[in-house]
Coordinates of C-alpha atoms and ligand atoms in Angstrom, one line a residue:
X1 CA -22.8 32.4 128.0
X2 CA -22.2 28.7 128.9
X3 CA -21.8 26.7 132.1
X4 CA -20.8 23.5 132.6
X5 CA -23.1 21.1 135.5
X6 CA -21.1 18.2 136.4
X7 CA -22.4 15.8 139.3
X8 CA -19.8 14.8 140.5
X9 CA -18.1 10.7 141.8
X10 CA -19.2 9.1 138.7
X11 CA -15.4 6.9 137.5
X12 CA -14.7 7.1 134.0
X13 CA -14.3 4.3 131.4
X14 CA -13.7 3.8 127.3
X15 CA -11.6 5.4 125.0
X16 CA -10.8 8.7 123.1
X17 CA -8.6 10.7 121.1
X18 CA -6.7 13.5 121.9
X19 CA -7.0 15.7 119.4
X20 CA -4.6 17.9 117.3
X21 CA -2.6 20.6 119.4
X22 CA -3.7 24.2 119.6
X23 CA -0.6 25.8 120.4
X24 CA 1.0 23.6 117.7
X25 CA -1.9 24.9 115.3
X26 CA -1.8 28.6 115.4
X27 CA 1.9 29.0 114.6
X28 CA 1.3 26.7 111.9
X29 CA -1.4 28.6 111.0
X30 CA 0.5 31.9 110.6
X31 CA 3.3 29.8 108.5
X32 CA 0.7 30.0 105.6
X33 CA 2.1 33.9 105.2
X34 CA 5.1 32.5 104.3
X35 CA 4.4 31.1 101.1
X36 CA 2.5 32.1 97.8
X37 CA 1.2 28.3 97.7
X38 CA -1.4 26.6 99.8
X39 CA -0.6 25.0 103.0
X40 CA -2.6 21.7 103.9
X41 CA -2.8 21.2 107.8
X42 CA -4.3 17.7 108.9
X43 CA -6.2 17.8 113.0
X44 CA -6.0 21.0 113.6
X45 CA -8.7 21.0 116.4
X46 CA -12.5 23.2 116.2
X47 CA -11.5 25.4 118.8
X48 CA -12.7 29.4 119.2
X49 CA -9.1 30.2 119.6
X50 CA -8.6 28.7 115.8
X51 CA -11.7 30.2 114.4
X52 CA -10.4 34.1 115.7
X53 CA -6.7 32.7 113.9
X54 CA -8.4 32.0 111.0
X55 CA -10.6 35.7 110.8
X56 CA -6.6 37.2 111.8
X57 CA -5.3 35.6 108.4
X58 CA -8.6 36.3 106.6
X59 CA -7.6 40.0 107.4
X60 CA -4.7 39.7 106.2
X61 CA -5.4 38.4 102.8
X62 CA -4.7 34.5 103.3
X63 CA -8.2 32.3 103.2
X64 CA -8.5 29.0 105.2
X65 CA -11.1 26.4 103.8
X66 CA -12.6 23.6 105.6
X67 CA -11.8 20.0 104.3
X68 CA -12.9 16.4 105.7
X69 CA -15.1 16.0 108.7
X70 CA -17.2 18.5 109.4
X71 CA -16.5 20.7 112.3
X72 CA -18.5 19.5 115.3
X73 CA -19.6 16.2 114.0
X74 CA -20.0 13.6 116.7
X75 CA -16.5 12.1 117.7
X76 CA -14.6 11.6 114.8
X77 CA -11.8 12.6 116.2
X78 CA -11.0 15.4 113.9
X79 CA -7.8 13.3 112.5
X80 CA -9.3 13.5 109.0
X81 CA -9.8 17.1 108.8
X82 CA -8.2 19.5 106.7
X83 CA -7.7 23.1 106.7
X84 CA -6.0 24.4 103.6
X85 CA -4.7 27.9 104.1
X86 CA -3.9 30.3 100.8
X87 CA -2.6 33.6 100.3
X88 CA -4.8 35.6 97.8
X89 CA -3.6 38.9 98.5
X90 CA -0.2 40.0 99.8
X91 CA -1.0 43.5 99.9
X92 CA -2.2 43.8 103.4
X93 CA 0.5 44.0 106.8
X94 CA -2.5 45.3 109.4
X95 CA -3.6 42.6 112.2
X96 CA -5.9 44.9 114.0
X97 CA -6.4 45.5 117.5
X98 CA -10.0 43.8 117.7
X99 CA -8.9 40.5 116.5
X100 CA -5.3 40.4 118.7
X101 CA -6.9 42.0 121.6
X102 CA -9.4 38.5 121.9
X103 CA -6.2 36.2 121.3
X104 CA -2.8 36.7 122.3
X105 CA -1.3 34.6 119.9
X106 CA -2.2 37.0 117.4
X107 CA 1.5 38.5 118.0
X108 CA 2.7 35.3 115.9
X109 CA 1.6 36.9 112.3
X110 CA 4.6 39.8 113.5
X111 CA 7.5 37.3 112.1
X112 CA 5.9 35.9 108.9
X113 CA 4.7 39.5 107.6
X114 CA 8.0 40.9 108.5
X115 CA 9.8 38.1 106.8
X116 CA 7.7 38.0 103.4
X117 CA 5.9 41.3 103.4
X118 CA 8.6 43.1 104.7
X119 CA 6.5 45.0 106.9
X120 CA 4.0 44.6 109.5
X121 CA 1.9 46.6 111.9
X122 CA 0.4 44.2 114.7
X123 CA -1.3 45.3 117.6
X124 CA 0.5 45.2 120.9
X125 CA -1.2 42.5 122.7
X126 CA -2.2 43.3 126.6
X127 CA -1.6 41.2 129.7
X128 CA -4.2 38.7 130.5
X129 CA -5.6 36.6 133.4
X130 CA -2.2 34.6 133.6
X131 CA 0.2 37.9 133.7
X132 CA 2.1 40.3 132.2
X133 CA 3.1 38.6 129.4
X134 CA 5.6 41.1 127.5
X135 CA 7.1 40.8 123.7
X136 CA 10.2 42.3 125.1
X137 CA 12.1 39.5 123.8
X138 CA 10.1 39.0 120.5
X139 CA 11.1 42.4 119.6
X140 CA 14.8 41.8 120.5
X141 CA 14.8 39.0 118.3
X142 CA 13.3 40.3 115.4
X143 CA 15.5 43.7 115.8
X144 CA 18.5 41.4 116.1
X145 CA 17.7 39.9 111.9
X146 CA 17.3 44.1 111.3
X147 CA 13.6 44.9 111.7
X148 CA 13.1 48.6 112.4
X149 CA 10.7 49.0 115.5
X150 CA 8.6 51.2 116.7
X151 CA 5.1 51.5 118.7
X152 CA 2.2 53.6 117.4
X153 CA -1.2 53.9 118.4
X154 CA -0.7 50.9 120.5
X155 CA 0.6 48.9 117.6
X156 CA 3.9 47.4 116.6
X157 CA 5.0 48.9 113.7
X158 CA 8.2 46.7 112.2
X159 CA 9.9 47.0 108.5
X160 CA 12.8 45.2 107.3
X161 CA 15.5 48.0 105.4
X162 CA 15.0 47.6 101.6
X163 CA 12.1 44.9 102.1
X164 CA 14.3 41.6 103.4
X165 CA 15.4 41.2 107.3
X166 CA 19.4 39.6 107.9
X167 CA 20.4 36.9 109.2
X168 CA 21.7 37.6 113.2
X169 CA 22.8 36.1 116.3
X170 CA 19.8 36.4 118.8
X171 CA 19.7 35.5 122.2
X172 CA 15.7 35.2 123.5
X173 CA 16.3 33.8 127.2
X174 CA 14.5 35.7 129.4
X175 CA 13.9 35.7 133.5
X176 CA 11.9 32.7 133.0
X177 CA 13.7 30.8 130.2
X178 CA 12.9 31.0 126.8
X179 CA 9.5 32.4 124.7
X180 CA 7.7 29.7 123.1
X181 CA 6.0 32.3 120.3
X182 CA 8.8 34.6 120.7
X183 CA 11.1 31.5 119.3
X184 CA 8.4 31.0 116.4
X185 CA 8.1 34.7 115.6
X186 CA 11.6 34.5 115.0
X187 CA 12.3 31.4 113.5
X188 CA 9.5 32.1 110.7
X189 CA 11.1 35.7 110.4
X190 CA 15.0 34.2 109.8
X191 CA 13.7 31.6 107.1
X192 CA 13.5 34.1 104.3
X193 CA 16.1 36.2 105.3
X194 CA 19.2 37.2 103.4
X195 CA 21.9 34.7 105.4
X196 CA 22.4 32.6 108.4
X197 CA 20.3 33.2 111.9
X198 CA 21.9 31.5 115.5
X199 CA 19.0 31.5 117.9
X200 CA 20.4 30.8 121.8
X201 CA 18.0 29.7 124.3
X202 CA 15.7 28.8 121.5
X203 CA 12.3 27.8 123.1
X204 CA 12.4 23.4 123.0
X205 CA 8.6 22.9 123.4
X206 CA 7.3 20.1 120.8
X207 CA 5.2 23.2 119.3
X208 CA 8.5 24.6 118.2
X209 CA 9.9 21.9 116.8
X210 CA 6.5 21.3 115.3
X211 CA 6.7 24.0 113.6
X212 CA 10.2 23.8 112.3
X213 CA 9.3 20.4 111.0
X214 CA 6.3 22.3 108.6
X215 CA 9.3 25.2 107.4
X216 CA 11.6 21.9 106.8
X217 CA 9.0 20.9 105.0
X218 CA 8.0 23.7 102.9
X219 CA 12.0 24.6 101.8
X220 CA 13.3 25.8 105.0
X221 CA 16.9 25.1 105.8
X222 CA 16.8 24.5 109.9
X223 CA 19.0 22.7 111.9
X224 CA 18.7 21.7 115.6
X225 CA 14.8 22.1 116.2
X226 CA 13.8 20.7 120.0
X227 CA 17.2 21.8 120.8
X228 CA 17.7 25.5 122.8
X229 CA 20.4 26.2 119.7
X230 CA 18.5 27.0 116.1
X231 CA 20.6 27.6 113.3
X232 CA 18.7 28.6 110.1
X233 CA 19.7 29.2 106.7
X234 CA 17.5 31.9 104.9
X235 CA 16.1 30.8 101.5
X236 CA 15.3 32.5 98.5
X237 CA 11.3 31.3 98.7
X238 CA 9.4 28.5 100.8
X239 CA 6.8 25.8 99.3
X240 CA 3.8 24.7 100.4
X241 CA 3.4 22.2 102.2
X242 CA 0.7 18.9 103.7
X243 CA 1.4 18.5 107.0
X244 CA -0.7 16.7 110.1
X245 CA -0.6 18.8 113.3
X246 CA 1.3 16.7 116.8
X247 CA -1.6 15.9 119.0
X248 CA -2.0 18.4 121.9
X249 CA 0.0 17.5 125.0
X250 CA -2.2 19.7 127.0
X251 CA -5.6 18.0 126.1
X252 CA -4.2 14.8 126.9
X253 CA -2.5 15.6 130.3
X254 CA -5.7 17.1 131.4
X255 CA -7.5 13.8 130.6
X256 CA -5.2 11.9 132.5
X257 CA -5.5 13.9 135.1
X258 CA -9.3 13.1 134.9
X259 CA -8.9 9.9 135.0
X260 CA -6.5 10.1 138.0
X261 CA -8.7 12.1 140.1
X262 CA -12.1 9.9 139.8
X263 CA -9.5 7.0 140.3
X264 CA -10.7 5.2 136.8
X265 CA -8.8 3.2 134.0
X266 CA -9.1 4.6 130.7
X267 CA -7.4 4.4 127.3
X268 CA -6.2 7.5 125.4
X269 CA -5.3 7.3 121.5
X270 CA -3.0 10.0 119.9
X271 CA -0.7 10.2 122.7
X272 CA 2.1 11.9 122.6
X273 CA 4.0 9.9 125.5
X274 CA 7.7 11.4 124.5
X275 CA 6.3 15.2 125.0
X276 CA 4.9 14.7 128.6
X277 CA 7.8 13.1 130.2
X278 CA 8.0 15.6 133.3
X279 CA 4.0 15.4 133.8
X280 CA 4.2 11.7 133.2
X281 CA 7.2 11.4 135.8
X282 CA 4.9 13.8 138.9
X283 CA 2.1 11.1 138.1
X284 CA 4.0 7.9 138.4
X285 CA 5.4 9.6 141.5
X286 CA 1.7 10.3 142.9
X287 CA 1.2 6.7 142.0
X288 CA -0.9 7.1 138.9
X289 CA 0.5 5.3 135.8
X290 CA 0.4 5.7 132.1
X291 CA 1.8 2.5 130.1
X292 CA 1.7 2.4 126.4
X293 CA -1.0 -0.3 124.8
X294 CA 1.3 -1.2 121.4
X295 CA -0.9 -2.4 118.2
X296 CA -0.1 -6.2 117.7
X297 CA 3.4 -6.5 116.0
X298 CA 3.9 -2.6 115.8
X299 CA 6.5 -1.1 117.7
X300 CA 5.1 1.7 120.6
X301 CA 4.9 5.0 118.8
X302 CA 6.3 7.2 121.3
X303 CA 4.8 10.3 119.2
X304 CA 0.8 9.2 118.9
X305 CA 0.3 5.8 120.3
X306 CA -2.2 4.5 122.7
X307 CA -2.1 4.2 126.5
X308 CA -4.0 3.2 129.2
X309 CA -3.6 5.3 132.4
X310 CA -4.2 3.2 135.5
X311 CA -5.3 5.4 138.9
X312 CA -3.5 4.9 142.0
X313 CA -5.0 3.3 145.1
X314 CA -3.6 6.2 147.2
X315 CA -2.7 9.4 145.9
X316 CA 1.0 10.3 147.7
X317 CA 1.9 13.9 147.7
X318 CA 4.7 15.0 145.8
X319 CA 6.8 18.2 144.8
X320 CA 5.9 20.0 141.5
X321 CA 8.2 23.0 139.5
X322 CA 6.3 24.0 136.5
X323 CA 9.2 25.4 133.7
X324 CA 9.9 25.1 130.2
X325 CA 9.8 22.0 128.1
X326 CA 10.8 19.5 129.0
X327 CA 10.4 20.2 132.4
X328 CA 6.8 20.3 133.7
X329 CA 4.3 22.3 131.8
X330 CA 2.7 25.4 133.4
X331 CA -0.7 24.7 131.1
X332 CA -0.8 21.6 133.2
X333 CA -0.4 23.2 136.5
X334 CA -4.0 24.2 137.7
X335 CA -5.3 20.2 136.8
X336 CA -2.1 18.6 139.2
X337 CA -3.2 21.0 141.6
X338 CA -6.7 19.7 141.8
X339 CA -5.6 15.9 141.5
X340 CA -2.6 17.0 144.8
X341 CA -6.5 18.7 147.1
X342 CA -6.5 14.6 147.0
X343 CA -3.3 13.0 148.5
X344 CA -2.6 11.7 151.3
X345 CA -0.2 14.4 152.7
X346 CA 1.3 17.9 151.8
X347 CA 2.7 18.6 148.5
X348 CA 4.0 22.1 147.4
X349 CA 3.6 23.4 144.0
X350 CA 6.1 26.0 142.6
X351 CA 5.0 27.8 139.2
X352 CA 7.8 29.6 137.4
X353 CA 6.7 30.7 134.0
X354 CA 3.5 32.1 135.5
X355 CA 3.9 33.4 139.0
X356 CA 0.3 34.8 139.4
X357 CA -1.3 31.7 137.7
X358 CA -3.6 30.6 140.5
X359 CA -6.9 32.3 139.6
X360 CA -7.9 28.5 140.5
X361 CA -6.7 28.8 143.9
X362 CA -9.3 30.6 145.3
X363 CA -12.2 29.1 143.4
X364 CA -10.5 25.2 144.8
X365 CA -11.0 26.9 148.3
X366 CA -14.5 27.4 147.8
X367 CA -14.7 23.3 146.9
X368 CA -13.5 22.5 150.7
X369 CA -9.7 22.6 149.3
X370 CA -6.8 23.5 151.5
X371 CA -4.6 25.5 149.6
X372 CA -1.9 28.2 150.8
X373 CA -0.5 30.0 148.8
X374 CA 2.9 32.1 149.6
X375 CA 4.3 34.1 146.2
X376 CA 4.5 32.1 143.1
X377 CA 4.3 28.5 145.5
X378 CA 0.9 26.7 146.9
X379 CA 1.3 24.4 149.6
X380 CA -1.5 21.9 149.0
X381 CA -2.8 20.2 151.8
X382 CA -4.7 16.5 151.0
X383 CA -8.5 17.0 152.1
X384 CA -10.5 13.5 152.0
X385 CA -13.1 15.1 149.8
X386 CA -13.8 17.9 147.5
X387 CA -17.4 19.3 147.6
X388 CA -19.6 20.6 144.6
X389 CA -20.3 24.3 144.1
X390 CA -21.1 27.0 141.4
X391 CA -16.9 28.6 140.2
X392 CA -15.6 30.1 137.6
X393 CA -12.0 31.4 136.8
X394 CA -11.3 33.6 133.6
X395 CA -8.0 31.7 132.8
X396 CA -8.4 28.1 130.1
X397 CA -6.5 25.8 132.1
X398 CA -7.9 27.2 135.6
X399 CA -11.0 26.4 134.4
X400 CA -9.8 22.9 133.4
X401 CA -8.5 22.1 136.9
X402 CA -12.1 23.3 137.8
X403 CA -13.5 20.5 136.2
X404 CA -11.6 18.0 137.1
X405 CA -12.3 18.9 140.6
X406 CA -15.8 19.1 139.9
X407 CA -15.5 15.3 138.2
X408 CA -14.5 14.2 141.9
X409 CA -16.5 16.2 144.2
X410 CA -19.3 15.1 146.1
X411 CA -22.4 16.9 144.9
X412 CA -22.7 19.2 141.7
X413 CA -20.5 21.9 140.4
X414 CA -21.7 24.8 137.9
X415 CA -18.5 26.5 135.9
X416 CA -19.6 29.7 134.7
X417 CA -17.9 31.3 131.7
X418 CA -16.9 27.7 130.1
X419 CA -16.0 30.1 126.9
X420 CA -12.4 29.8 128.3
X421 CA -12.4 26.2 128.0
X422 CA -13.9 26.7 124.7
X423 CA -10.6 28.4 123.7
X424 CA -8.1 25.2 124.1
X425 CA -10.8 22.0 124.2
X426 CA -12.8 20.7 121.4
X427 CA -15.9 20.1 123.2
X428 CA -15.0 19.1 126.3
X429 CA -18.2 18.1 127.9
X430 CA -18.8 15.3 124.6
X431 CA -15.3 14.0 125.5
X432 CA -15.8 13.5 129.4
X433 CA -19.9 12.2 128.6
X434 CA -18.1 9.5 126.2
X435 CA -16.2 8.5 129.0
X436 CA -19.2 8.3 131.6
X437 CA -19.3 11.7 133.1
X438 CA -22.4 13.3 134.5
X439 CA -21.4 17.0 133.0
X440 CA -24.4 18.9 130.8
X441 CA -23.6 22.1 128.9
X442 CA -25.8 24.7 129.6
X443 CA -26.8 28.3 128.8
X444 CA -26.5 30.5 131.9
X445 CA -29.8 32.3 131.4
X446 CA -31.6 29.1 132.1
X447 CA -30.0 28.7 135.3
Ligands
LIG501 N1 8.3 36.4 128.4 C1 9.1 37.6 128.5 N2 9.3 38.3 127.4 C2 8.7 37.9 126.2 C3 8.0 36.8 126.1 C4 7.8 36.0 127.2 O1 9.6 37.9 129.5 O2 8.9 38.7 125.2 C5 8.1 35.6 129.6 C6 6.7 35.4 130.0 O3 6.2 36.5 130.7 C7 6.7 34.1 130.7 C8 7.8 33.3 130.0 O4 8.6 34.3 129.3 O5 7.1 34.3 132.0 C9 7.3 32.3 129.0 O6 6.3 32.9 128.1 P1 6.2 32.4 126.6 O7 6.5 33.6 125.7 O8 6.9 31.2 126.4 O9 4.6 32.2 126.5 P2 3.8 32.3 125.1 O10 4.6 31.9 124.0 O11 3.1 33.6 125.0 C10 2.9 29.9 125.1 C11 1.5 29.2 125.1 C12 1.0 29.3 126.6 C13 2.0 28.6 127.5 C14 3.3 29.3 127.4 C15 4.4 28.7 128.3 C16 0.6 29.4 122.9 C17 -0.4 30.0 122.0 N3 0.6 29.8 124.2 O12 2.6 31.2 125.4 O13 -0.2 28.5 126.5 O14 1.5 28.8 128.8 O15 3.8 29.3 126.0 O16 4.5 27.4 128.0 O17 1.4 28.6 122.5 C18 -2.4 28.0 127.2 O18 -2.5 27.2 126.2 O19 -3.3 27.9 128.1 C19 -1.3 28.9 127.3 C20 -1.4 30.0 128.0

């Protein structure tokens, strides 16, 4: 296994690129079951996450083939790459247990089997580090177009009555708003079926409307994506389709955020200012800003444009609700909360998608943070310094605010199990070290 070293204090400078999105990707990824054709997808990032996606489909009779840059090759970017995703054999309905078990969002091959197959059996996916995390509302939705449920074994077993699912009114809020994969399970499940779907509460996450902007695309008849109220039209058959991935919101926040903490200037390319307005809002509060850097003559693009992110000279403390989009982003929640160990003051932090997702909280602690937490709030008190130590924390973006905190501490900090950052970064450590970090990858056995 891998750990990260980072000696920490060093400020950042230069440029990069935030690459393609990861939660746009696997969705989009599943999308290829929908269609007999190939599907061309453009940045979808080298991420372990993508690589167990891609052994899901593989599985289930749809082959993904490299294209463009090579995976791993030194900074590209990854813009130019191309994954092209083909169905060779639509026999098979089984995503088994070994596959889904290492990758939640296995559960999003349930809709486009059902919808094209007419029949899947996916394995139930567990909790994780982050929660509970229950399909309850996946299930609804599908049942609600006709699907015929049951668990086996551990498994979902789901068929659509004489081979085609109906169009339904579903509603898929839940206790903490919508589902982001429940909407897409759903959304790729109503656009072969026989009639019209209404979706209420329809997840509005950029993912989403992502990924109703590939259906569109491919023959799909959607109206209202980014909006909580989805109507769709089923069609007959869908297309393929080439389509370039939104760069990942997440990625980019987090570098922000690593530029705010070690108080450094640095330009970002392939930012998607429009989809982080909440996180953008928090940081202008805290004093950090993020203006746009248009190319001569063009107009900004809002979408994937360049900014530069300029740190503040005093970090102010500030209140933060994490909630769906476009409120702020719970995958973002963990790196403000290591920036916040740094103001001047108290802030509070309130996580409502997640309430247990603070497996950072107590490895922050062990970096001289003061942090107390009372249910699903943290009240963070600002500390004049963070200091280096060895932490780990079995959640992605936990381990992200890890590293961020280690980029400011005094001293050096060793993140064990960096595997979890493996699953939503493309090589983090090469990104930070082209912006002047001291951070090493290392194997733990020669620690
Ligand atoms: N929920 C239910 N019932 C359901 C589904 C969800 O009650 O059937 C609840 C969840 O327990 C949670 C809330 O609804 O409280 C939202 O969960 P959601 O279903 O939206 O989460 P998800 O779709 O499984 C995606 C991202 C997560 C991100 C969440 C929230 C992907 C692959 N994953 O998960 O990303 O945190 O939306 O925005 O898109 C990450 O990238 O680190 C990550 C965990």
């Amino acid at each position: 296994m891998d750990s990260f070293i980072i000696n920490g204090g060093r400020p950042l400078s230069g440029t990069v690129r935030v690459h393609g999105s990861k939660n746009a990707s696997l969705p989009l990824m599943a999308a290829a079951l929908l269609t007999d054709q190939p599907l061309i997808l453009r940045d979808v990032p080298d991420l372990s996450e993508i690589r167990n996606m891609t052994r899901l489909l593989g599985t289930l009779g749809c082959e993904a083939e490299q294209g463009g840059a090579e995976p791993g090759a030194p900074d590209a970017g990854g813009g130019d790459r191309a994954m092209t995703l083909h169905v060779t054999d639509s026999s098979l309905t089984a995503a088994p247990y070994e596959i889904v078990k290492t990758m939640r969002a296995g559960i999003c091959v349930l809709g486009p089997l059902l919808a094209k197959r007419g029949r899947a059996r996916v394995s139930m996916p567990g909790g994780c580090a982050i929660g509970d995390r229950p399909v309850d509302l996946h299930l609804r939705g599908l049942k609600a177009l006709g699907a015929e449920i049951t668990l086996d074994a551990g498994d979902i077993v789901a068929q659509a009555p004489g081979g085609r699912l109906t169009g339904g009114h579903v509603f898929l809020g839940g206790p903490s708003g919508s589902t982001v994969l429940g909407t897409a399970n759903v959304l790729c499940a109503a656009v072969l079926a026989k009639g019209q779907t209404v979706i209420e509460s329809a997840a509005c996450e950029p993912e989403i409307e992502d990924l109703a902007g590939l259906l569109i695309q491919m023959g799909a008849k959607i109206q209202g994506a980014g909006s909580p109220r989805l109507i769709i039209d089923g069609v007959e058959a869908l297309s393929g389709a080439d389509h370039r991935v939104i760069p990942d919101r997440i990625e980019a926040g987090t570098f922000v955020f690593a530029a705010a903490i070690t108080q450094s200037s640095i330009t970002l390319d392939n930012f998607p200012t429009d989809a982080l307005g909440a996180a953008l809002d928090r940081l202008h509060a805290i004093g950090v800003d993020v203006t746009p850097k248009p190319t001569e003559g063009q107009p900004f693009d809002r979408h994937r444009g360049s900014v530069s992110v300029t740190p503040a000279d005093v970090l102010k403390p500030i209140q933060v609700f994490t909630q769906p989009h476009p409120g702020f982003p719970t995958d973002l929640q963990a790196q403000i909360m290591s920036l916040l160990c740094l103001a001047d003051g108290n802030s509070t932090i309130t996580e409502k998608i997640f309430p247990d997702r603070f497996l950072h909280v107590a490895e922050l602690l062990r970096m001289g943070a003061d942090l107390t937490r009372n249910g699903p709030s943290v009240v963070v008190t600002g500390v004049g310094e963070l200091i280096g130590a060895p932490v780990m924390a079995s959640d992605l973006r936990a381990s992200a605010g890890l590293v961020l905190a280690g980029l400011a501490a005094r001293g050096t900090t060793t993140i064990n199990r960096v595997y979890h950052l493996d699953r939503g970064y493309e090589r983090m450590e090469k990104t930070l070290q082209t912006l002047g970090a001291d951070i090493q990858r290392v194997n733990e056995a020669d620690l």
